[in-house]
Amino acid sequence: MRKLSSRVKADPPSTTSLTPREIVAELDKYIVGQHDAKRAVAIAIRNRWRRQQLPAELAAEVSPKNIMMIGPTGVGKTEIARRLAKLTGAPFLKIEATKYTEVGYYGRDVESMIRDLVENAIGLVRDREREKVQEEARRKTEDKLLDLLDRRLSGSGRESERADSDLRDLPLSELRRKLEAKELEERLVEITVETKATPVMVGGVGMEHMDLDLQGMFEKILPKHTSRREITIKEAREIIYEQEAEGMLDQEKVNSTAIELAESLGIIFLDEIDKIVSSEGKGADVSRQGVQRDLLPIVEGTTIQTRYGYIRTDHILFVAAGAFHRAKPSDLMPELQGRFPIRVELKDLTKDDFLRILREPQHSLTRQYAELLGVEEVKVEFTDDALESLASYAYRVNQTTQNIGARRLYTIMERLLEELSFDAAEMQGKTVTIDAAYVSQRLEEIAEDEDLSKYIL
């Protein structure tokens, strides 16, 4: 296991240079309202960029200002954090705090969230590094395919002679041209495929910290099996490209860069934090209090061992969220409260908010359904009064049953378009206009019956 001092020199991670106003504008494309929460996360991300401009000695002392979002389900808490991570290219992890109280006394090892974040960072870095080598990997793939095809054509098998007789007298340059033009995709070649034995790992709750690189060790010592297979050039191209791209990656550099990326830019969204608040007379209090105690050093800043190296958590941004219906943020341990200095309250969605959600986001639900049914060559058009009616139903059902925020629109849209989605395959070329009458016809009876709404909407 490598320590910090033995890391391979990696490219320094970078964060977005967007201004807070530009970050909010980007979030506005996907999330309606909740301006205070958007401003808070925009400032937090901009402060990361500012910290990177400081001298290293001073930058090490600047801690992220963690955020606590307070608000009911379905109002955009998770989506803000997820979109923010995507916008900045940061490793992102969403985790429920209750996961650590589900089994036994402490539940799952709380440090495992940091290891999961590093795994996500590894994926991001691998994708970026693969992009850098993809042209060379493709060139090497074509060279290997040409070599495999040439060997096959030089063979003496009767079946191959009959199948590839039209290619036997072609020069290599012409074979290469045909390969690159994808004219030979269904021709067969023989390749060697390597498979690794998969070790069976025995572990359990609370054992994530033990022998972190044990699986890696097994992978090295277990025998590798090779087999020769005859497959199409199209299939062979994919297999060979994967082998070439993987072989060109510097795994030590990938690991080191991923650790740096997670340390400097990682975002952990800690949901349901209100569920680990202790409450008088509850048997789970010891476990909840234990989770808070275990979270504290991670949020404060500590060093965690992973299979890729050691990672410090000092500059990871933690965004906690909870409804806090029965508890208050002040019910958390004072030390943990102090690690979330920025508090933002997200508001319940109004009817106007539902209307904006249907109209404004770049990938609104109405557009998604229209595009899905468009695949069947059915054109779906939503009128303004239909959107008004849908917003009204969503708001009303949320008020009379469980308030699940914007997620209510998913259940309503599914119910609204159930019949059309079923029949669309036989309706090619038709145009369907969804207006207020159409909405009322399919939703009114259910929405009016509160008991029925609880089960259907």
GROMACS .gro file of C-alpha atoms in nm:
model
  457
    1MET     CA    1   0.000   0.000   0.000
    2ARG     CA    2   0.148   0.335  -0.100
    3LYS     CA    3   0.156   0.632   0.132
    4LEU     CA    4   0.114   0.992   0.028
    5SER     CA    5   0.486   1.051  -0.003
    6SER     CA    6   0.526   0.774  -0.263
    7ARG     CA    7   0.263   0.892  -0.508
    8VAL     CA    8   0.340   0.908  -0.876
    9LYS     CA    9   0.356   1.266  -0.997
   10ALA     CA   10   0.011   1.343  -1.134
   11ASP     CA   11  -0.142   1.627  -1.327
   12PRO     CA   12  -0.290   1.874  -1.076
   13PRO     CA   13  -0.669   1.855  -1.057
   14SER     CA   14  -0.861   2.160  -1.168
   15THR     CA   15  -1.207   2.290  -1.099
   16THR     CA   16  -1.443   2.503  -1.303
   17SER     CA   17  -1.363   2.872  -1.341
   18LEU     CA   18  -1.731   2.960  -1.380
   19THR     CA   19  -1.844   3.251  -1.167
   20PRO     CA   20  -2.118   3.193  -0.907
   21ARG     CA   21  -2.368   3.371  -1.132
   22GLU     CA   22  -2.275   3.143  -1.424
   23ILE     CA   23  -2.302   2.833  -1.205
   24VAL     CA   24  -2.652   2.936  -1.092
   25ALA     CA   25  -2.748   2.999  -1.456
   26GLU     CA   26  -2.634   2.647  -1.547
   27LEU     CA   27  -2.830   2.495  -1.259
   28ASP     CA   28  -3.137   2.695  -1.364
   29LYS     CA   29  -3.142   2.498  -1.689
   30TYR     CA   30  -3.232   2.182  -1.499
   31ILE     CA   31  -3.374   2.283  -1.160
   32VAL     CA   32  -3.662   2.522  -1.096
   33GLY     CA   33  -3.644   2.771  -0.808
   34GLN     CA   34  -3.448   2.714  -0.484
   35HIS     CA   35  -3.232   3.017  -0.554
   36ASP     CA   36  -3.080   3.029  -0.204
   37ALA     CA   37  -2.950   2.672  -0.228
   38LYS     CA   38  -2.809   2.733  -0.576
   39ARG     CA   39  -2.628   3.046  -0.455
   40ALA     CA   40  -2.479   2.858  -0.159
   41VAL     CA   41  -2.336   2.573  -0.367
   42ALA     CA   42  -2.218   2.816  -0.637
   43ILE     CA   43  -2.019   3.011  -0.380
   44ALA     CA   44  -1.874   2.688  -0.237
   45ILE     CA   45  -1.754   2.578  -0.582
   46ARG     CA   46  -1.611   2.922  -0.662
   47ASN     CA   47  -1.423   2.915  -0.332
   48ARG     CA   48  -1.259   2.592  -0.446
   49TRP     CA   49  -1.129   2.770  -0.753
   50ARG     CA   50  -1.014   3.062  -0.539
   51ARG     CA   51  -0.829   2.826  -0.306
   52GLN     CA   52  -0.640   2.680  -0.600
   53GLN     CA   53  -0.508   3.026  -0.685
   54LEU     CA   54  -0.353   3.068  -0.338
   55PRO     CA   55   0.004   2.974  -0.237
   56ALA     CA   56   0.018   2.606  -0.142
   57GLU     CA   57   0.094   2.678   0.225
   58LEU     CA   58  -0.210   2.901   0.263
   59ALA     CA   59  -0.435   2.684   0.044
   60ALA     CA   60  -0.378   2.391   0.280
   61GLU     CA   61  -0.533   2.594   0.563
   62VAL     CA   62  -0.852   2.691   0.375
   63SER     CA   63  -1.126   2.440   0.454
   64PRO     CA   64  -1.443   2.397   0.246
   65LYS     CA   65  -1.757   2.549   0.394
   66ASN     CA   66  -1.986   2.248   0.410
   67ILE     CA   67  -2.355   2.300   0.341
   68MET     CA   68  -2.669   2.171   0.510
   69MET     CA   69  -2.984   2.174   0.298
   70ILE     CA   70  -3.309   2.167   0.492
   71GLY     CA   71  -3.630   2.088   0.310
   72PRO     CA   72  -3.890   1.823   0.220
   73THR     CA   73  -3.835   1.544  -0.028
   74GLY     CA   74  -3.857   1.610  -0.400
   75VAL     CA   75  -3.770   1.982  -0.398
   76GLY     CA   76  -3.429   1.953  -0.565
   77LYS     CA   77  -3.169   1.890  -0.291
   78THR     CA   78  -3.007   1.586  -0.450
   79GLU     CA   79  -3.043   1.719  -0.803
   80ILE     CA   80  -2.860   2.042  -0.719
   81ALA     CA   81  -2.562   1.850  -0.580
   82ARG     CA   82  -2.561   1.596  -0.866
   83ARG     CA   83  -2.581   1.859  -1.139
   84LEU     CA   84  -2.311   2.059  -0.965
   85ALA     CA   85  -2.074   1.762  -0.968
   86LYS     CA   86  -2.144   1.698  -1.335
   87LEU     CA   87  -2.090   2.065  -1.418
   88THR     CA   88  -1.751   2.073  -1.246
   89GLY     CA   89  -1.633   1.725  -1.343
   90ALA     CA   90  -1.593   1.640  -0.975
   91PRO     CA   91  -1.615   1.290  -0.823
   92PHE     CA   92  -1.960   1.268  -0.663
   93LEU     CA   93  -2.116   1.029  -0.415
   94LYS     CA   94  -2.471   1.026  -0.281
   95ILE     CA   95  -2.513   0.827   0.036
   96GLU     CA   96  -2.791   0.793   0.294
   97ALA     CA   97  -2.676   0.847   0.650
   98THR     CA   98  -2.921   0.576   0.759
   99LYS     CA   99  -2.709   0.318   0.572
  100TYR     CA  100  -2.474   0.321   0.868
  101THR     CA  101  -2.745   0.237   1.123
  102GLU     CA  102  -2.920  -0.044   0.937
  103VAL     CA  103  -2.718  -0.345   1.052
  104GLY     CA  104  -2.584  -0.412   1.398
  105TYR     CA  105  -2.449  -0.153   1.634
  106TYR     CA  106  -2.273   0.076   1.389
  107GLY     CA  107  -2.401  -0.058   1.062
  108ARG     CA  108  -2.164  -0.022   0.768
  109ASP     CA  109  -1.815   0.122   0.813
  110VAL     CA  110  -1.861   0.500   0.777
  111GLU     CA  111  -1.517   0.534   0.616
  112SER     CA  112  -1.647   0.329   0.321
  113MET     CA  113  -1.805   0.647   0.177
  114ILE     CA  114  -1.457   0.784   0.115
  115ARG     CA  115  -1.351   0.463  -0.057
  116ASP     CA  116  -1.662   0.476  -0.275
  117LEU     CA  117  -1.578   0.836  -0.366
  118VAL     CA  118  -1.228   0.729  -0.469
  119GLU     CA  119  -1.374   0.450  -0.685
  120ASN     CA  120  -1.587   0.712  -0.862
  121ALA     CA  121  -1.278   0.929  -0.909
  122ILE     CA  122  -1.090   0.632  -1.058
  123GLY     CA  123  -1.371   0.594  -1.314
  124LEU     CA  124  -1.357   0.962  -1.407
  125VAL     CA  125  -0.979   0.963  -1.448
  126ARG     CA  126  -0.977   0.639  -1.647
  127ASP     CA  127  -1.232   0.783  -1.889
  128ARG     CA  128  -1.023   1.099  -1.935
  129GLU     CA  129  -0.700   0.905  -1.984
  130ARG     CA  130  -0.867   0.671  -2.233
  131GLU     CA  131  -0.974   0.970  -2.439
  132LYS     CA  132  -0.609   1.074  -2.465
  133VAL     CA  133  -0.500   0.737  -2.604
  134GLN     CA  134  -0.805   0.649  -2.812
  135GLU     CA  135  -0.652   0.749  -3.148
  136GLU     CA  136  -0.338   0.545  -3.094
  137ALA     CA  137  -0.544   0.256  -2.954
  138ARG     CA  138  -0.763   0.260  -3.266
  139ARG     CA  139  -0.457   0.264  -3.491
  140LYS     CA  140  -0.305  -0.033  -3.306
  141THR     CA  141  -0.640  -0.212  -3.322
  142GLU     CA  142  -0.655  -0.176  -3.700
  143ASP     CA  143  -0.294  -0.303  -3.726
  144LYS     CA  144  -0.378  -0.613  -3.521
  145LEU     CA  145  -0.698  -0.678  -3.716
  146LEU     CA  146  -0.503  -0.655  -4.040
  147ASP     CA  147  -0.245  -0.898  -3.905
  148LEU     CA  148  -0.515  -1.143  -3.791
  149LEU     CA  149  -0.692  -1.122  -4.127
  150ASP     CA  150  -0.367  -1.166  -4.318
  151ARG     CA  151  -0.283  -1.476  -4.112
  152ARG     CA  152  -0.626  -1.620  -4.181
  153LEU     CA  153  -0.596  -1.557  -4.554
  154SER     CA  154  -0.252  -1.719  -4.553
  155GLY     CA  155  -0.393  -2.032  -4.384
  156SER     CA  156  -0.496  -2.353  -4.551
  157GLY     CA  157  -0.841  -2.429  -4.411
  158ARG     CA  158  -1.097  -2.518  -4.678
  159GLU     CA  159  -1.378  -2.329  -4.511
  160SER     CA  160  -1.172  -2.012  -4.485
  161GLU     CA  161  -1.059  -2.054  -4.847
  162ARG     CA  162  -1.418  -2.062  -4.966
  163ALA     CA  163  -1.538  -1.784  -4.733
  164ASP     CA  164  -1.252  -1.543  -4.801
  165SER     CA  165  -1.152  -1.635  -5.154
  166ASP     CA  166  -1.236  -1.286  -5.279
  167LEU     CA  167  -0.981  -1.134  -5.041
  168ARG     CA  168  -0.684  -1.366  -5.094
  169ASP     CA  169  -0.522  -1.181  -5.383
  170LEU     CA  170  -0.576  -0.830  -5.245
  171PRO     CA  171  -0.268  -0.631  -5.133
  172LEU     CA  172  -0.242  -0.534  -4.765
  173SER     CA  173  -0.311  -0.171  -4.848
  174GLU     CA  174  -0.649  -0.263  -4.999
  175LEU     CA  175  -0.732  -0.492  -4.705
  176ARG     CA  176  -0.651  -0.205  -4.467
  177ARG     CA  177  -0.877   0.028  -4.666
  178LYS     CA  178  -1.164  -0.221  -4.648
  179LEU     CA  179  -1.108  -0.273  -4.276
  180GLU     CA  180  -1.107   0.099  -4.200
  181ALA     CA  181  -1.417   0.149  -4.418
  182LYS     CA  182  -1.595  -0.121  -4.210
  183GLU     CA  183  -1.656  -0.330  -4.526
  184LEU     CA  184  -1.538  -0.655  -4.365
  185GLU     CA  185  -1.724  -0.641  -4.034
  186GLU     CA  186  -1.892  -0.983  -4.074
  187ARG     CA  187  -1.578  -1.169  -4.182
  188LEU     CA  188  -1.429  -1.407  -3.926
  189VAL     CA  189  -1.090  -1.395  -3.756
  190GLU     CA  190  -0.940  -1.605  -3.478
  191ILE     CA  191  -0.823  -1.428  -3.162
  192THR     CA  192  -0.690  -1.530  -2.823
  193VAL     CA  193  -0.912  -1.424  -2.535
  194GLU     CA  194  -0.777  -1.409  -2.181
  195THR     CA  195  -1.006  -1.467  -1.883
  196LYS     CA  196  -0.914  -1.432  -1.516
  197ALA     CA  197  -1.037  -1.648  -1.234
  198THR     CA  198  -1.258  -1.447  -1.001
  199PRO     CA  199  -1.171  -1.476  -0.633
  200VAL     CA  200  -1.457  -1.520  -0.388
  201MET     CA  201  -1.417  -1.255  -0.122
  202VAL     CA  202  -1.545  -1.327   0.227
  203GLY     CA  203  -1.636  -1.021   0.427
  204GLY     CA  204  -1.914  -0.847   0.604
  205VAL     CA  205  -2.035  -0.543   0.787
  206GLY     CA  206  -1.754  -0.339   0.937
  207MET     CA  207  -1.479  -0.533   0.752
  208GLU     CA  208  -1.423  -0.285   0.469
  209HIS     CA  209  -1.104  -0.160   0.635
  210MET     CA  210  -0.939  -0.504   0.644
  211ASP     CA  211  -0.700  -0.619   0.370
  212LEU     CA  212  -0.812  -0.354   0.125
  213ASP     CA  213  -0.582  -0.480  -0.150
  214LEU     CA  214  -0.654  -0.848  -0.089
  215GLN     CA  215  -0.860  -0.879  -0.405
  216GLY     CA  216  -0.584  -0.713  -0.607
  217MET     CA  217  -0.336  -0.965  -0.467
  218PHE     CA  218  -0.562  -1.258  -0.561
  219GLU     CA  219  -0.600  -1.120  -0.913
  220LYS     CA  220  -0.222  -1.127  -0.953
  221ILE     CA  221  -0.165  -1.480  -0.826
  222LEU     CA  222  -0.468  -1.662  -0.966
  223PRO     CA  223  -0.406  -1.833  -1.300
  224LYS     CA  224  -0.519  -1.672  -1.623
  225HIS     CA  225  -0.698  -1.885  -1.880
  226THR     CA  226  -0.665  -1.826  -2.252
  227SER     CA  227  -0.883  -1.961  -2.528
  228ARG     CA  228  -0.891  -1.916  -2.903
  229ARG     CA  229  -1.220  -1.802  -3.051
  230GLU     CA  230  -1.340  -1.740  -3.402
  231ILE     CA  231  -1.545  -1.422  -3.405
  232THR     CA  232  -1.645  -1.149  -3.647
  233ILE     CA  233  -1.411  -0.859  -3.716
  234LYS     CA  234  -1.673  -0.629  -3.562
  235GLU     CA  235  -1.658  -0.818  -3.231
  236ALA     CA  236  -1.280  -0.854  -3.249
  237ARG     CA  237  -1.240  -0.478  -3.299
  238GLU     CA  238  -1.417  -0.406  -2.970
  239ILE     CA  239  -1.217  -0.667  -2.775
  240ILE     CA  240  -0.881  -0.562  -2.918
  241TYR     CA  241  -0.955  -0.192  -2.869
  242GLU     CA  242  -1.034  -0.251  -2.502
  243GLN     CA  243  -0.711  -0.448  -2.458
  244GLU     CA  244  -0.502  -0.184  -2.633
  245ALA     CA  245  -0.659   0.112  -2.451
  246GLU     CA  246  -0.620  -0.058  -2.112
  247GLY     CA  247  -0.262  -0.154  -2.190
  248MET     CA  248  -0.171   0.205  -2.269
  249LEU     CA  249  -0.297   0.344  -1.939
  250ASP     CA  250  -0.047   0.418  -1.664
  251GLN     CA  251  -0.238   0.264  -1.374
  252GLU     CA  252  -0.012   0.423  -1.113
  253LYS     CA  253  -0.080   0.765  -1.261
  254VAL     CA  254  -0.455   0.693  -1.281
  255ASN     CA  255  -0.463   0.597  -0.914
  256SER     CA  256  -0.257   0.893  -0.802
  257THR     CA  257  -0.456   1.144  -1.008
  258ALA     CA  258  -0.785   0.998  -0.882
  259ILE     CA  259  -0.675   1.037  -0.520
  260GLU     CA  260  -0.577   1.400  -0.589
  261LEU     CA  261  -0.907   1.462  -0.766
  262ALA     CA  262  -1.115   1.316  -0.485
  263GLU     CA  263  -0.916   1.507  -0.222
  264SER     CA  264  -0.941   1.844  -0.394
  265LEU     CA  265  -1.274   1.833  -0.576
  266GLY     CA  266  -1.476   1.545  -0.429
  267ILE     CA  267  -1.838   1.609  -0.330
  268ILE     CA  268  -2.026   1.381  -0.089
  269PHE     CA  269  -2.401   1.431  -0.064
  270LEU     CA  270  -2.506   1.299   0.276
  271ASP     CA  271  -2.882   1.251   0.260
  272GLU     CA  272  -3.128   1.182   0.544
  273ILE     CA  273  -2.894   1.331   0.801
  274ASP     CA  274  -3.197   1.415   1.013
  275LYS     CA  275  -3.254   1.040   1.057
  276ILE     CA  276  -2.936   1.002   1.266
  277VAL     CA  277  -3.053   1.259   1.521
  278SER     CA  278  -3.105   1.104   1.864
  279SER     CA  279  -3.452   1.122   2.014
  280GLU     CA  280  -3.559   1.046   2.367
  281GLY     CA  281  -3.677   0.695   2.441
  282LYS     CA  282  -3.563   0.537   2.115
  283GLY     CA  283  -3.359   0.219   2.122
  284ALA     CA  284  -3.165   0.315   1.810
  285ASP     CA  285  -3.020   0.624   1.980
  286VAL     CA  286  -2.688   0.458   2.058
  287SER     CA  287  -2.643   0.361   1.694
  288ARG     CA  288  -2.746   0.706   1.567
  289GLN     CA  289  -2.513   0.881   1.808
  290GLY     CA  290  -2.238   0.641   1.701
  291VAL     CA  291  -2.285   0.733   1.336
  292GLN     CA  292  -2.253   1.102   1.424
  293ARG     CA  293  -1.933   1.033   1.616
  294ASP     CA  294  -1.791   0.834   1.326
  295LEU     CA  295  -1.885   1.103   1.074
  296LEU     CA  296  -1.719   1.378   1.274
  297PRO     CA  297  -1.349   1.299   1.203
  298ILE     CA  298  -1.423   1.239   0.834
  299VAL     CA  299  -1.595   1.576   0.797
  300GLU     CA  300  -1.332   1.747   1.013
  301GLY     CA  301  -1.048   1.602   0.810
  302THR     CA  302  -0.865   1.273   0.850
  303THR     CA  303  -0.662   1.024   0.647
  304ILE     CA  304  -0.836   0.713   0.513
  305GLN     CA  305  -0.670   0.404   0.371
  306THR     CA  306  -0.797   0.283   0.033
  307ARG     CA  307  -0.673   0.014  -0.204
  308TYR     CA  308  -0.529   0.291  -0.424
  309GLY     CA  309  -0.342   0.479  -0.151
  310TYR     CA  310  -0.413   0.711   0.139
  311ILE     CA  311  -0.657   1.002   0.099
  312ARG     CA  312  -0.709   1.306   0.317
  313THR     CA  313  -1.065   1.429   0.360
  314ASP     CA  314  -0.979   1.786   0.463
  315HIS     CA  315  -1.094   1.948   0.139
  316ILE     CA  316  -1.381   1.721   0.035
  317LEU     CA  317  -1.707   1.919   0.018
  318PHE     CA  318  -1.986   1.765   0.224
  319VAL     CA  319  -2.344   1.860   0.144
  320ALA     CA  320  -2.585   1.724   0.405
  321ALA     CA  321  -2.960   1.719   0.354
  322GLY     CA  322  -3.267   1.631   0.550
  323ALA     CA  323  -3.635   1.714   0.588
  324PHE     CA  324  -3.600   1.780   0.965
  325HIS     CA  325  -3.973   1.733   1.025
  326ARG     CA  326  -3.933   1.586   1.372
  327ALA     CA  327  -3.587   1.714   1.459
  328LYS     CA  328  -3.381   2.028   1.414
  329PRO     CA  329  -3.023   2.072   1.292
  330SER     CA  330  -2.945   2.191   1.646
  331ASP     CA  331  -3.026   1.838   1.768
  332LEU     CA  332  -2.712   1.706   1.601
  333MET     CA  333  -2.389   1.684   1.802
  334PRO     CA  334  -2.254   2.039   1.847
  335GLU     CA  335  -1.919   1.939   1.692
  336LEU     CA  336  -2.094   1.801   1.381
  337GLN     CA  337  -2.322   2.104   1.353
  338GLY     CA  338  -2.018   2.328   1.348
  339ARG     CA  339  -1.883   2.146   1.045
  340PHE     CA  340  -2.185   2.255   0.837
  341PRO     CA  341  -2.170   2.636   0.873
  342ILE     CA  342  -2.387   2.712   0.570
  343ARG     CA  343  -2.757   2.639   0.617
  344VAL     CA  344  -3.009   2.681   0.337
  345GLU     CA  345  -3.379   2.609   0.350
  346LEU     CA  346  -3.550   2.473   0.042
  347LYS     CA  347  -3.916   2.560   0.001
  348ASP     CA  348  -4.217   2.342  -0.076
  349LEU     CA  349  -4.316   2.348  -0.442
  350THR     CA  350  -4.611   2.565  -0.538
  351LYS     CA  351  -4.845   2.515  -0.831
  352ASP     CA  352  -4.643   2.771  -1.027
  353ASP     CA  353  -4.326   2.575  -0.952
  354PHE     CA  354  -4.483   2.260  -1.096
  355LEU     CA  355  -4.582   2.455  -1.406
  356ARG     CA  356  -4.227   2.583  -1.448
  357ILE     CA  357  -4.089   2.232  -1.401
  358LEU     CA  358  -4.307   2.113  -1.690
  359ARG     CA  359  -4.204   2.404  -1.913
  360GLU     CA  360  -3.856   2.532  -1.839
  361PRO     CA  361  -3.589   2.265  -1.774
  362GLN     CA  362  -3.377   2.165  -2.071
  363HIS     CA  363  -3.493   1.805  -2.045
  364SER     CA  364  -3.840   1.857  -1.902
  365LEU     CA  365  -4.073   1.560  -1.848
  366THR     CA  366  -4.302   1.673  -2.127
  367ARG     CA  367  -4.013   1.678  -2.372
  368GLN     CA  368  -3.891   1.338  -2.252
  369TYR     CA  369  -4.229   1.176  -2.313
  370ALA     CA  370  -4.271   1.349  -2.647
  371GLU     CA  371  -3.931   1.223  -2.761
  372LEU     CA  372  -3.996   0.870  -2.631
  373LEU     CA  373  -4.323   0.841  -2.821
  374GLY     CA  374  -4.161   1.011  -3.119
  375VAL     CA  375  -3.949   0.697  -3.157
  376GLU     CA  376  -4.276   0.523  -3.252
  377GLU     CA  377  -4.343   0.806  -3.503
  378VAL     CA  378  -4.622   0.942  -3.285
  379LYS     CA  379  -4.617   1.319  -3.245
  380VAL     CA  380  -4.730   1.435  -2.901
  381GLU     CA  381  -4.814   1.800  -2.837
  382PHE     CA  382  -4.894   1.950  -2.495
  383THR     CA  383  -5.114   2.261  -2.488
  384ASP     CA  384  -5.068   2.538  -2.230
  385ASP     CA  385  -5.394   2.453  -2.056
  386ALA     CA  386  -5.282   2.089  -2.029
  387LEU     CA  387  -4.965   2.197  -1.848
  388GLU     CA  388  -5.170   2.420  -1.618
  389SER     CA  389  -5.399   2.129  -1.539
  390LEU     CA  390  -5.111   1.887  -1.475
  391ALA     CA  391  -4.945   2.137  -1.240
  392SER     CA  392  -5.274   2.181  -1.056
  393TYR     CA  393  -5.323   1.805  -1.012
  394ALA     CA  394  -4.965   1.755  -0.891
  395TYR     CA  395  -4.997   2.032  -0.635
  396ARG     CA  396  -5.341   1.916  -0.516
  397VAL     CA  397  -5.242   1.549  -0.474
  398ASN     CA  398  -4.928   1.649  -0.284
  399GLN     CA  399  -5.140   1.856  -0.048
  400THR     CA  400  -5.401   1.587   0.015
  401THR     CA  401  -5.170   1.281   0.032
  402GLN     CA  402  -4.798   1.242   0.099
  403ASN     CA  403  -4.596   1.539  -0.025
  404ILE     CA  404  -4.324   1.391  -0.247
  405GLY     CA  405  -4.240   1.713  -0.428
  406ALA     CA  406  -4.155   1.709  -0.797
  407ARG     CA  407  -4.157   1.329  -0.802
  408ARG     CA  408  -4.537   1.355  -0.804
  409LEU     CA  409  -4.516   1.463  -1.167
  410TYR     CA  410  -4.364   1.126  -1.259
  411THR     CA  411  -4.661   0.932  -1.121
  412ILE     CA  412  -4.911   1.171  -1.279
  413MET     CA  413  -4.743   1.169  -1.621
  414GLU     CA  414  -4.724   0.790  -1.621
  415ARG     CA  415  -5.094   0.767  -1.540
  416LEU     CA  416  -5.182   1.031  -1.797
  417LEU     CA  417  -4.995   0.864  -2.084
  418GLU     CA  418  -5.040   0.498  -1.987
  419GLU     CA  419  -5.295   0.422  -2.260
  420LEU     CA  420  -5.108   0.619  -2.525
  421SER     CA  421  -4.777   0.449  -2.438
  422PHE     CA  422  -4.944   0.110  -2.470
  423ASP     CA  423  -5.103   0.184  -2.810
  424ALA     CA  424  -4.824   0.395  -2.964
  425ALA     CA  425  -4.668   0.108  -3.158
  426GLU     CA  426  -4.990   0.085  -3.367
  427MET     CA  427  -5.030   0.462  -3.411
  428GLN     CA  428  -4.741   0.547  -3.644
  429GLY     CA  429  -4.780   0.878  -3.823
  430LYS     CA  430  -5.050   1.013  -3.590
  431THR     CA  431  -5.049   1.336  -3.388
  432VAL     CA  432  -5.194   1.337  -3.036
  433THR     CA  433  -5.277   1.667  -2.869
  434ILE     CA  434  -5.279   1.661  -2.492
  435ASP     CA  435  -5.510   1.938  -2.370
  436ALA     CA  436  -5.690   2.013  -2.043
  437ALA     CA  437  -5.986   1.792  -2.139
  438TYR     CA  438  -5.752   1.500  -2.209
  439VAL     CA  439  -5.584   1.549  -1.869
  440SER     CA  440  -5.915   1.577  -1.686
  441GLN     CA  441  -6.057   1.268  -1.852
  442ARG     CA  442  -5.769   1.051  -1.728
  443LEU     CA  443  -5.694   1.203  -1.389
  444GLU     CA  444  -6.004   1.369  -1.242
  445GLU     CA  445  -6.167   1.063  -1.091
  446ILE     CA  446  -5.846   0.942  -0.928
  447ALA     CA  447  -5.744   1.286  -0.799
  448GLU     CA  448  -6.087   1.348  -0.645
  449ASP     CA  449  -6.079   1.022  -0.449
  450GLU     CA  450  -5.813   1.070  -0.180
  451ASP     CA  451  -5.799   0.702  -0.090
  452LEU     CA  452  -5.750   0.607  -0.455
  453SER     CA  453  -5.488   0.880  -0.499
  454LYS     CA  454  -5.278   0.732  -0.221
  455TYR     CA  455  -5.242   0.409  -0.414
  456ILE     CA  456  -5.237   0.525  -0.775
  457LEU     CA  457  -5.090   0.876  -0.770
   0.00000   0.00000   0.00000
